[in-house]
PDB file of C-alpha atoms in Angstrom:
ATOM      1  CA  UNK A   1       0.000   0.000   0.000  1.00 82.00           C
ATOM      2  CA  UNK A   2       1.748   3.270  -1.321  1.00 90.00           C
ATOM      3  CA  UNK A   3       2.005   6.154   2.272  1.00 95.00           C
ATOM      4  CA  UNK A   4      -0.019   9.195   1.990  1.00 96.00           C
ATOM      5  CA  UNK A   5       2.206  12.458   1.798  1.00 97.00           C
ATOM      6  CA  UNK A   6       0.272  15.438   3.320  1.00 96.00           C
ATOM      7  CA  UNK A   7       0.023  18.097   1.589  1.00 96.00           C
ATOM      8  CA  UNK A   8       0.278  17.435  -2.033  1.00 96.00           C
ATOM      9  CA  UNK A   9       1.615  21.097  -2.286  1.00 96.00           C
ATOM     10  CA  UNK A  10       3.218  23.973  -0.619  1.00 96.00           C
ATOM     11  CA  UNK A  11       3.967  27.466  -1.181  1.00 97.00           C
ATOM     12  CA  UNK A  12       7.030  29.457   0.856  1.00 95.00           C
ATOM     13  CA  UNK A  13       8.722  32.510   1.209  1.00 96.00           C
ATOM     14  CA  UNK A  14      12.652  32.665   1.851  1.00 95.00           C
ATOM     15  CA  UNK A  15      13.472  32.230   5.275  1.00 94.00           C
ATOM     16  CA  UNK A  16       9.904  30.395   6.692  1.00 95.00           C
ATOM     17  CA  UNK A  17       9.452  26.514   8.178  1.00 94.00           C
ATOM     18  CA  UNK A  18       7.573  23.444   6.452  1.00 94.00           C
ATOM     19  CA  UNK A  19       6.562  20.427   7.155  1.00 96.00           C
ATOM     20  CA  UNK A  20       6.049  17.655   5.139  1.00 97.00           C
ATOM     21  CA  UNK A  21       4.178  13.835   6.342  1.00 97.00           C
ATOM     22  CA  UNK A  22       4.024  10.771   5.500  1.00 97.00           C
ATOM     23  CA  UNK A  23       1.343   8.262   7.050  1.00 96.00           C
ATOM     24  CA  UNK A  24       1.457   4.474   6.362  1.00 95.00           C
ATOM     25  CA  UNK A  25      -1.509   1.912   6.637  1.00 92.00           C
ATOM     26  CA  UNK A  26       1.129  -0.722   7.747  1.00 89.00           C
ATOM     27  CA  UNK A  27       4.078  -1.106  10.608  1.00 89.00           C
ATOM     28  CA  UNK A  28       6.926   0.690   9.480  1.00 90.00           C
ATOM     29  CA  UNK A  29      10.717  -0.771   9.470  1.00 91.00           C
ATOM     30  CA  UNK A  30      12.041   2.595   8.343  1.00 92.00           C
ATOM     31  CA  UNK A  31      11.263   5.601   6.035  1.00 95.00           C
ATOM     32  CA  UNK A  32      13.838   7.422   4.017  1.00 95.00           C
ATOM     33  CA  UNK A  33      13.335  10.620   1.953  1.00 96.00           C
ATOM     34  CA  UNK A  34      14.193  12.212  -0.763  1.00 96.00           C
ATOM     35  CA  UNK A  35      14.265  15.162  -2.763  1.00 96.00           C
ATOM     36  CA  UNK A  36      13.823  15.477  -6.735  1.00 96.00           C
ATOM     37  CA  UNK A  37      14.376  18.686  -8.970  1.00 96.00           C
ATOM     38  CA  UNK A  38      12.280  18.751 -11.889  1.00 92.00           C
ATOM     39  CA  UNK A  39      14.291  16.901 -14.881  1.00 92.00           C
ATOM     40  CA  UNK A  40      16.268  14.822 -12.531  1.00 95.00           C
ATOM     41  CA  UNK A  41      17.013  12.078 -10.597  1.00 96.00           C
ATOM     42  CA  UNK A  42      15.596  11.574  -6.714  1.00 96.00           C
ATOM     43  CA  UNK A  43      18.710  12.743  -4.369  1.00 94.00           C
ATOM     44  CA  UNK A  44      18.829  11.011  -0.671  1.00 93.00           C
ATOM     45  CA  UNK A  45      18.165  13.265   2.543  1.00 94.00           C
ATOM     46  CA  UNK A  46      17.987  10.970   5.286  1.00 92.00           C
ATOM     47  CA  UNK A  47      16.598   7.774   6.973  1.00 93.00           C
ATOM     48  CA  UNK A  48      14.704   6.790  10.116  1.00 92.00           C
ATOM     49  CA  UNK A  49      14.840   3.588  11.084  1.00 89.00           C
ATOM     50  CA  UNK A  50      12.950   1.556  13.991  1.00 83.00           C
ATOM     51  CA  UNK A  51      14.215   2.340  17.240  1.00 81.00           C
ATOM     52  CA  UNK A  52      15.298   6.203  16.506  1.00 79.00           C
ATOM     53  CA  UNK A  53      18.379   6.020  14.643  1.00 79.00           C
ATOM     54  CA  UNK A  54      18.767   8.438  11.708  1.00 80.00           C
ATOM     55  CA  UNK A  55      21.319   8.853   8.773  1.00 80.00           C
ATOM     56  CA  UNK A  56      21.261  11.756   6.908  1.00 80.00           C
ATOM     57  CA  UNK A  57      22.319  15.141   5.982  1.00 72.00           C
ATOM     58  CA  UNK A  58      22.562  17.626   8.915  1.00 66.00           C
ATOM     59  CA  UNK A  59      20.422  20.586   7.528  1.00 74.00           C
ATOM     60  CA  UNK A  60      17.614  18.459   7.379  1.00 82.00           C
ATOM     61  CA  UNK A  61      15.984  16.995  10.610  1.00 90.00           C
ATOM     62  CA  UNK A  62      12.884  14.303  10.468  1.00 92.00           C
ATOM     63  CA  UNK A  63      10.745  12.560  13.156  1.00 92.00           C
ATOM     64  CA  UNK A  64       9.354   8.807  12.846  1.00 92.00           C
ATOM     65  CA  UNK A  65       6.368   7.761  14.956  1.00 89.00           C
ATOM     66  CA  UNK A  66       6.686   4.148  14.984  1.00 84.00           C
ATOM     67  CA  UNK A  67       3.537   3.618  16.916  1.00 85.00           C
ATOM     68  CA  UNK A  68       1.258   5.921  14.474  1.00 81.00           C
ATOM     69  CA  UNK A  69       3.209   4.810  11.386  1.00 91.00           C
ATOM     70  CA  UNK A  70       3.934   8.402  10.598  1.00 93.00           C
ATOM     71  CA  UNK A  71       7.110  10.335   9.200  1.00 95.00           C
ATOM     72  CA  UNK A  72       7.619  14.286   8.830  1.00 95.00           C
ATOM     73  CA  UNK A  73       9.917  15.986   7.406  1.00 95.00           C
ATOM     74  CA  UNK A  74      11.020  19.558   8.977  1.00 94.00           C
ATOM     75  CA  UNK A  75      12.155  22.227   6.746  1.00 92.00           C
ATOM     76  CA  UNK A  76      13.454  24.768   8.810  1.00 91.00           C
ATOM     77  CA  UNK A  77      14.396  28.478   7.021  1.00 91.00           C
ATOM     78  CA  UNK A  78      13.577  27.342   3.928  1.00 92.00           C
ATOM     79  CA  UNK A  79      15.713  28.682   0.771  1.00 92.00           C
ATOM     80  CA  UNK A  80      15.185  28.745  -3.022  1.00 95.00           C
ATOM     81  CA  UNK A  81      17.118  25.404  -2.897  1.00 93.00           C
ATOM     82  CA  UNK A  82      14.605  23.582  -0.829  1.00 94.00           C
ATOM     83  CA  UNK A  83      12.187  23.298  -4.315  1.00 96.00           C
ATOM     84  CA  UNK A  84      11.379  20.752  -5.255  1.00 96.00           C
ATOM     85  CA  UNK A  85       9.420  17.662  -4.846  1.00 96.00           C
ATOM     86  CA  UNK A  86       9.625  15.633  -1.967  1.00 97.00           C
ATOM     87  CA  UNK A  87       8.964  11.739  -1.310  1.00 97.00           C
ATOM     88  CA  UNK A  88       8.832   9.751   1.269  1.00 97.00           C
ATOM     89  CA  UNK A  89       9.733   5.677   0.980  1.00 96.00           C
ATOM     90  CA  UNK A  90       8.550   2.911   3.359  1.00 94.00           C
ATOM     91  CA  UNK A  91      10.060  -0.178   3.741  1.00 92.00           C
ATOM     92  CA  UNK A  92       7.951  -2.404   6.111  1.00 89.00           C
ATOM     93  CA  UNK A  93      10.476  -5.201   6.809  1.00 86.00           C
ATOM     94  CA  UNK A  94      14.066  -4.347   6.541  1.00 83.00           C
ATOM     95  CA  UNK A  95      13.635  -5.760   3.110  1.00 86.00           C
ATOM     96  CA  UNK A  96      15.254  -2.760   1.418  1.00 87.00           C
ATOM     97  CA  UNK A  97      12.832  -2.514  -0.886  1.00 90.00           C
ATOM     98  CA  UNK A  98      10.828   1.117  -0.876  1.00 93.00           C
ATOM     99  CA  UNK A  99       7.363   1.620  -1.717  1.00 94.00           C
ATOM    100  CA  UNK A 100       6.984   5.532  -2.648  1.00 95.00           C
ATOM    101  CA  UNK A 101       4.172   8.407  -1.626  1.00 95.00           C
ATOM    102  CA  UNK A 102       2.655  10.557  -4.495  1.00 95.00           C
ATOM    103  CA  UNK A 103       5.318  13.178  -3.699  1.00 96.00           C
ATOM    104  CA  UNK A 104       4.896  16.622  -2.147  1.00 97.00           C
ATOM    105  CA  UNK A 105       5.781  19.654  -4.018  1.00 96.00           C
ATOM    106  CA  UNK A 106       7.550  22.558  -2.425  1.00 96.00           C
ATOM    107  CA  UNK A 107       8.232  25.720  -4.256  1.00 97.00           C
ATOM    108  CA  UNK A 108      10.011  28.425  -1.874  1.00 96.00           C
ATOM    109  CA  UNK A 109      10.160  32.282  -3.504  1.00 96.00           C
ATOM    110  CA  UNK A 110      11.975  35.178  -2.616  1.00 94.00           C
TER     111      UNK A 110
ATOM    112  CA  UNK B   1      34.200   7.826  -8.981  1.00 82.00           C
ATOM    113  CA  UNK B   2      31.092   5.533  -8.631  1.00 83.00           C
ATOM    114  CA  UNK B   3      28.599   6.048 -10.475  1.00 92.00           C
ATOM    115  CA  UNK B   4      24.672   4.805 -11.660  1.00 96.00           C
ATOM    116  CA  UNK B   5      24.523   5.383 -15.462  1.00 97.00           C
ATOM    117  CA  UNK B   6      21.207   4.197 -17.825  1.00 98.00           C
ATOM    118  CA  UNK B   7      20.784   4.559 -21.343  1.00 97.00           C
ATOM    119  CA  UNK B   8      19.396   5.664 -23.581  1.00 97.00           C
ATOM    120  CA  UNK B   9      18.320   8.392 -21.693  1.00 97.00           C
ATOM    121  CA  UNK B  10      15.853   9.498 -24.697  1.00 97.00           C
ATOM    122  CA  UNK B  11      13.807   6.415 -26.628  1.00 98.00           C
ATOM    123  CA  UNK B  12      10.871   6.704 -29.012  1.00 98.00           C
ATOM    124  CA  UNK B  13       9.228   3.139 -29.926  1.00 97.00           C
ATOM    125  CA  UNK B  14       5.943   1.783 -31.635  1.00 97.00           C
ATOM    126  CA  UNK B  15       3.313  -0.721 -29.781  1.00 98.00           C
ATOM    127  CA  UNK B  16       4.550  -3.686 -29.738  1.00 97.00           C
ATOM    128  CA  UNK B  17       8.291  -3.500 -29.941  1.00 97.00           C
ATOM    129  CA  UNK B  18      10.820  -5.081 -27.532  1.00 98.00           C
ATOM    130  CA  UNK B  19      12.258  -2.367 -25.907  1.00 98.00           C
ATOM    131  CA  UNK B  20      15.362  -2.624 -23.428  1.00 98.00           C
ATOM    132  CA  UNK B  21      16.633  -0.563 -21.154  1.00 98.00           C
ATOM    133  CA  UNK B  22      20.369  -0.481 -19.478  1.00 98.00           C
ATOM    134  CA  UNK B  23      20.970  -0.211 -16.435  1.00 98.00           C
ATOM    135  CA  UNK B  24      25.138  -0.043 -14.765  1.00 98.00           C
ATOM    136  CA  UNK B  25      26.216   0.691 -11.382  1.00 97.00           C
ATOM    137  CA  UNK B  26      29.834   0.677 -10.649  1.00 96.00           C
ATOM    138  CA  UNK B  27      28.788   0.682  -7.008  1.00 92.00           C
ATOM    139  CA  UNK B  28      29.348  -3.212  -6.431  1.00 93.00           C
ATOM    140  CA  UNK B  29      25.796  -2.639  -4.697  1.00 95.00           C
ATOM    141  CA  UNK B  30      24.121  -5.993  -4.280  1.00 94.00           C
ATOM    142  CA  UNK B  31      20.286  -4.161  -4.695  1.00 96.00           C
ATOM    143  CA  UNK B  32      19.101  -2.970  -7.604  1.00 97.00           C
ATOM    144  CA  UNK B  33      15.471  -1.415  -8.180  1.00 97.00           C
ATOM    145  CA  UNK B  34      13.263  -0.304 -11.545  1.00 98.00           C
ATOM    146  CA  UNK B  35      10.953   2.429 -11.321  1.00 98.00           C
ATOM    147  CA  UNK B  36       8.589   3.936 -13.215  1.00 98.00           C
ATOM    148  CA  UNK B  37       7.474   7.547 -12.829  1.00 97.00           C
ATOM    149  CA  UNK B  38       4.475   9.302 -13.797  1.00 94.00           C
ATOM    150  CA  UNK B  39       2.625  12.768 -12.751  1.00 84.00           C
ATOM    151  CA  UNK B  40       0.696  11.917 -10.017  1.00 77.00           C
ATOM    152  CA  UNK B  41       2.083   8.560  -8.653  1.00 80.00           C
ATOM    153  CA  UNK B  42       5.153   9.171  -7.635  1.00 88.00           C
ATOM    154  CA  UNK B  43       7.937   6.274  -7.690  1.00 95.00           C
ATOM    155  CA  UNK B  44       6.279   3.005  -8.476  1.00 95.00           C
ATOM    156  CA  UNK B  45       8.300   0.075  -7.737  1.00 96.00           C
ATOM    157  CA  UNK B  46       8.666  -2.488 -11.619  1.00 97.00           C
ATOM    158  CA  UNK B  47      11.270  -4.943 -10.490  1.00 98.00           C
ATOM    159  CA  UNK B  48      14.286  -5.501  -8.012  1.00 97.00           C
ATOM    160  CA  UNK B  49      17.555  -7.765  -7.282  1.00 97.00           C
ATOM    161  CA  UNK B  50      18.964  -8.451  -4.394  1.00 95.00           C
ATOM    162  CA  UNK B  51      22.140 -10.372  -6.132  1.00 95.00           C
ATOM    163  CA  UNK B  52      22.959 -12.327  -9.148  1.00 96.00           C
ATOM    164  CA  UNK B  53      20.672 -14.367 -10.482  1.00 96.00           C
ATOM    165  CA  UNK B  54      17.754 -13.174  -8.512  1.00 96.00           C
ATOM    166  CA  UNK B  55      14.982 -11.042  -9.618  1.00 97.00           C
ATOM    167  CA  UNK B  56      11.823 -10.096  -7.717  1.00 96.00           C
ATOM    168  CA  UNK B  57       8.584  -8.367  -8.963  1.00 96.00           C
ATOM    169  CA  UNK B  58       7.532  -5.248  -7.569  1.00 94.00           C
ATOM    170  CA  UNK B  59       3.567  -3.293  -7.590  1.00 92.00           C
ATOM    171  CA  UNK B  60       3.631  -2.297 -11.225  1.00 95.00           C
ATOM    172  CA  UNK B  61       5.390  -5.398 -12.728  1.00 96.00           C
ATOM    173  CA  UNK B  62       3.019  -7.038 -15.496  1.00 96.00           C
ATOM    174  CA  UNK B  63       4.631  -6.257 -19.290  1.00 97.00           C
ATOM    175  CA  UNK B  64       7.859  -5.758 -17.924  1.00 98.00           C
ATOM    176  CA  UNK B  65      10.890  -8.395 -17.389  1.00 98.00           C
ATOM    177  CA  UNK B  66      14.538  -8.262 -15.805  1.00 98.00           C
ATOM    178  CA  UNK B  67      17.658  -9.829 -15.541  1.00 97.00           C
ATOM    179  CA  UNK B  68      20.802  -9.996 -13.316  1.00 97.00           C
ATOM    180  CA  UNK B  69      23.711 -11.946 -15.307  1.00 97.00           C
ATOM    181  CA  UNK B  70      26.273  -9.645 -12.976  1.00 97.00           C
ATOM    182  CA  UNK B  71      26.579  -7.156  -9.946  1.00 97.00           C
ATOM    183  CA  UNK B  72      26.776  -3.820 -12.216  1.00 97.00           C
ATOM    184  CA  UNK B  73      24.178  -4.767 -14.244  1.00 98.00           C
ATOM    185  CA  UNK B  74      19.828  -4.795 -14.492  1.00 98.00           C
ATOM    186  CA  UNK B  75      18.322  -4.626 -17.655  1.00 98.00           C
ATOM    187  CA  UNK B  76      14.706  -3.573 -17.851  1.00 98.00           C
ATOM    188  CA  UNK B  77      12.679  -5.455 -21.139  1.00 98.00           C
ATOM    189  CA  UNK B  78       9.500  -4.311 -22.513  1.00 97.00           C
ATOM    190  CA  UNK B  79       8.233  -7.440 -23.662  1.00 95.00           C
ATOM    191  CA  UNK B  80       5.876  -5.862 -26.568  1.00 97.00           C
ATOM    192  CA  UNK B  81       5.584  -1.657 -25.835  1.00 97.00           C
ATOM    193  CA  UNK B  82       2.515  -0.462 -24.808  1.00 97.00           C
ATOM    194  CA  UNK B  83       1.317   3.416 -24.864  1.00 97.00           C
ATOM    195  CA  UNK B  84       0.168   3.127 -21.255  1.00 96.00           C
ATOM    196  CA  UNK B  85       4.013   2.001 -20.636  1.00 97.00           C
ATOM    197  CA  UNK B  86       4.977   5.980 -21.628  1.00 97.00           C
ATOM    198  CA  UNK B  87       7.295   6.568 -18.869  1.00 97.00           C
ATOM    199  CA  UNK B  88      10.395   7.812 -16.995  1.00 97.00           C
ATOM    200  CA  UNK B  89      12.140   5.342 -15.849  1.00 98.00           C
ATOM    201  CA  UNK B  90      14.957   5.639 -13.073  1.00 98.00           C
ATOM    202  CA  UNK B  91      17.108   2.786 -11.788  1.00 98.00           C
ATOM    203  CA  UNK B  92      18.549   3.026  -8.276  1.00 97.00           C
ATOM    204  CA  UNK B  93      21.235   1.070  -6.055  1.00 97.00           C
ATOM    205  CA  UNK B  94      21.836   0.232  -2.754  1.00 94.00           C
ATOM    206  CA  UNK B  95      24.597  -1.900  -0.430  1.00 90.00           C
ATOM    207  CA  UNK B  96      21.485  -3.046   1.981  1.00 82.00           C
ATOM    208  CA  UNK B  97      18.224  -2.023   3.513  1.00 73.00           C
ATOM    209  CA  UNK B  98      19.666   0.761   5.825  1.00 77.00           C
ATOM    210  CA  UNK B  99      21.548   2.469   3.317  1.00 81.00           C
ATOM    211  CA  UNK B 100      20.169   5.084   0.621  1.00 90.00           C
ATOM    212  CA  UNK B 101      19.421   3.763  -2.887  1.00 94.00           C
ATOM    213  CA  UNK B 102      21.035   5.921  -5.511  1.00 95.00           C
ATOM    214  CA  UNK B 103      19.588   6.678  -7.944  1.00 97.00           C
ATOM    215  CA  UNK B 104      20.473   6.870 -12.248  1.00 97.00           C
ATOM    216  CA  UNK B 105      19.389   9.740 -13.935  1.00 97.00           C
ATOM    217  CA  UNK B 106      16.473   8.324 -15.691  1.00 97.00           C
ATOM    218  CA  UNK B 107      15.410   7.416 -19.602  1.00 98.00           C
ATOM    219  CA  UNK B 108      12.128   9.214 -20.884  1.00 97.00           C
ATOM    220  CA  UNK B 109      10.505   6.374 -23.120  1.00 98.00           C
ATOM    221  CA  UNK B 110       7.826   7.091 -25.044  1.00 97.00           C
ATOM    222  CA  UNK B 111       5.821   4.953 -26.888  1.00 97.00           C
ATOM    223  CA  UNK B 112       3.525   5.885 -29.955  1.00 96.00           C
TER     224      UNK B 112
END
């Protein structure tokens, strides 16, 4: 069953805070997320794995709910970088193997 | 430097064609993963390895078929091209399940 990324779309200034979920209908192992620019390829931000460990890049903090099957993703003084489009993947049984949300699409202006 | 590379990164075809797609990772990553990608679904999972000779279907598998003959290679086959099989397709590698998958930089495939 493919997560549900909340919202579909978002709309920032320079300089102010998003936050972007993710909400599975089955026990989570881990989520990992990434970021795609239009015309390219999805780049890795970072991981959450059962238990609380992360890996990932240190701009770029996330939170894992194990108990609600739930993920967000904290964008914190966003910049014209942050655009993009933004998926979550959830891998229910350390299998490696991600299953992707619809993607959430973040556009940040001046 | 490592790298993920697919080709052709542009492909026009007609229904019914075989159509194949390359996929090379100079990784030595033992996981491998097709996608397809289209406005409004995300990622969808086509196929995956885990090592030579094994090959797993994923959620969007039916009309497609892989192979792994070798670590830094999984080609994608279109048995016979379909127009709802229109795509961009990205191939992505990993060492194991707690490690990002990186990705290649995608081949548009359109079919007419």
């Amino acid at each position: 069953q493919q997560p549900v990324q909340s919202p579909q779309a978002v709309i920032l200034r320079e300089g102010e805070d998003a936050v972007i979920n993710c909400s599975s209908s089955k026990a989570l192992y881990s989520v990992h997320w990434y970021r795609q620019k239009h015309g390219e390829a999805p780049v890795f931000l970072m991981i959450l794995l059962k238990g609380g460990e992360q890996k990932g890049h240190e701009k770029i903090s996330a939170s894992f709910n194990e108990k609600k099957q739930q993920s967000s993703l904290y964008l914190t003084a966003s910049q014209l970088s942050y655009s993009g489009t933004y998926f979550c993947g959830t891998d229910s049984g350390n299998t490696g193997k991600l299953i992707f949300g619809q993607g959430t699409t973040l556009q940040v202006k001046p | 430097d490592a790298e993920i590379t697919q080709s052709p990164r542009h492909k026009i075809t007609e229904t019914g064609r075989q159509v194949t797609l390359a996929c090379h990772q100079t990784w030595n990553h033992n996981n491998m993963f097709w996608y397809r990608q289209d406005l409004g679904h995300g990622l969808r999972l086509i196929h995956y390895s885990y090592g030579v000779q094994d090959t797993n279907k994923g959620e969007v598998s039916d009309g497609y078929s892989v192979s792994r003959s070798n670590t830094e290679d999984l080609p994608l086959t279109l048995e016979s091209a379909a127009s709802s099989q229109t795509s961009v397709y990205f191939c992505a590698s990993s060492d194991n399940s707690l490690n990002e998958q990186f990705f290649g930089p995608g081949t548009r495939l359109t079919v007419l």
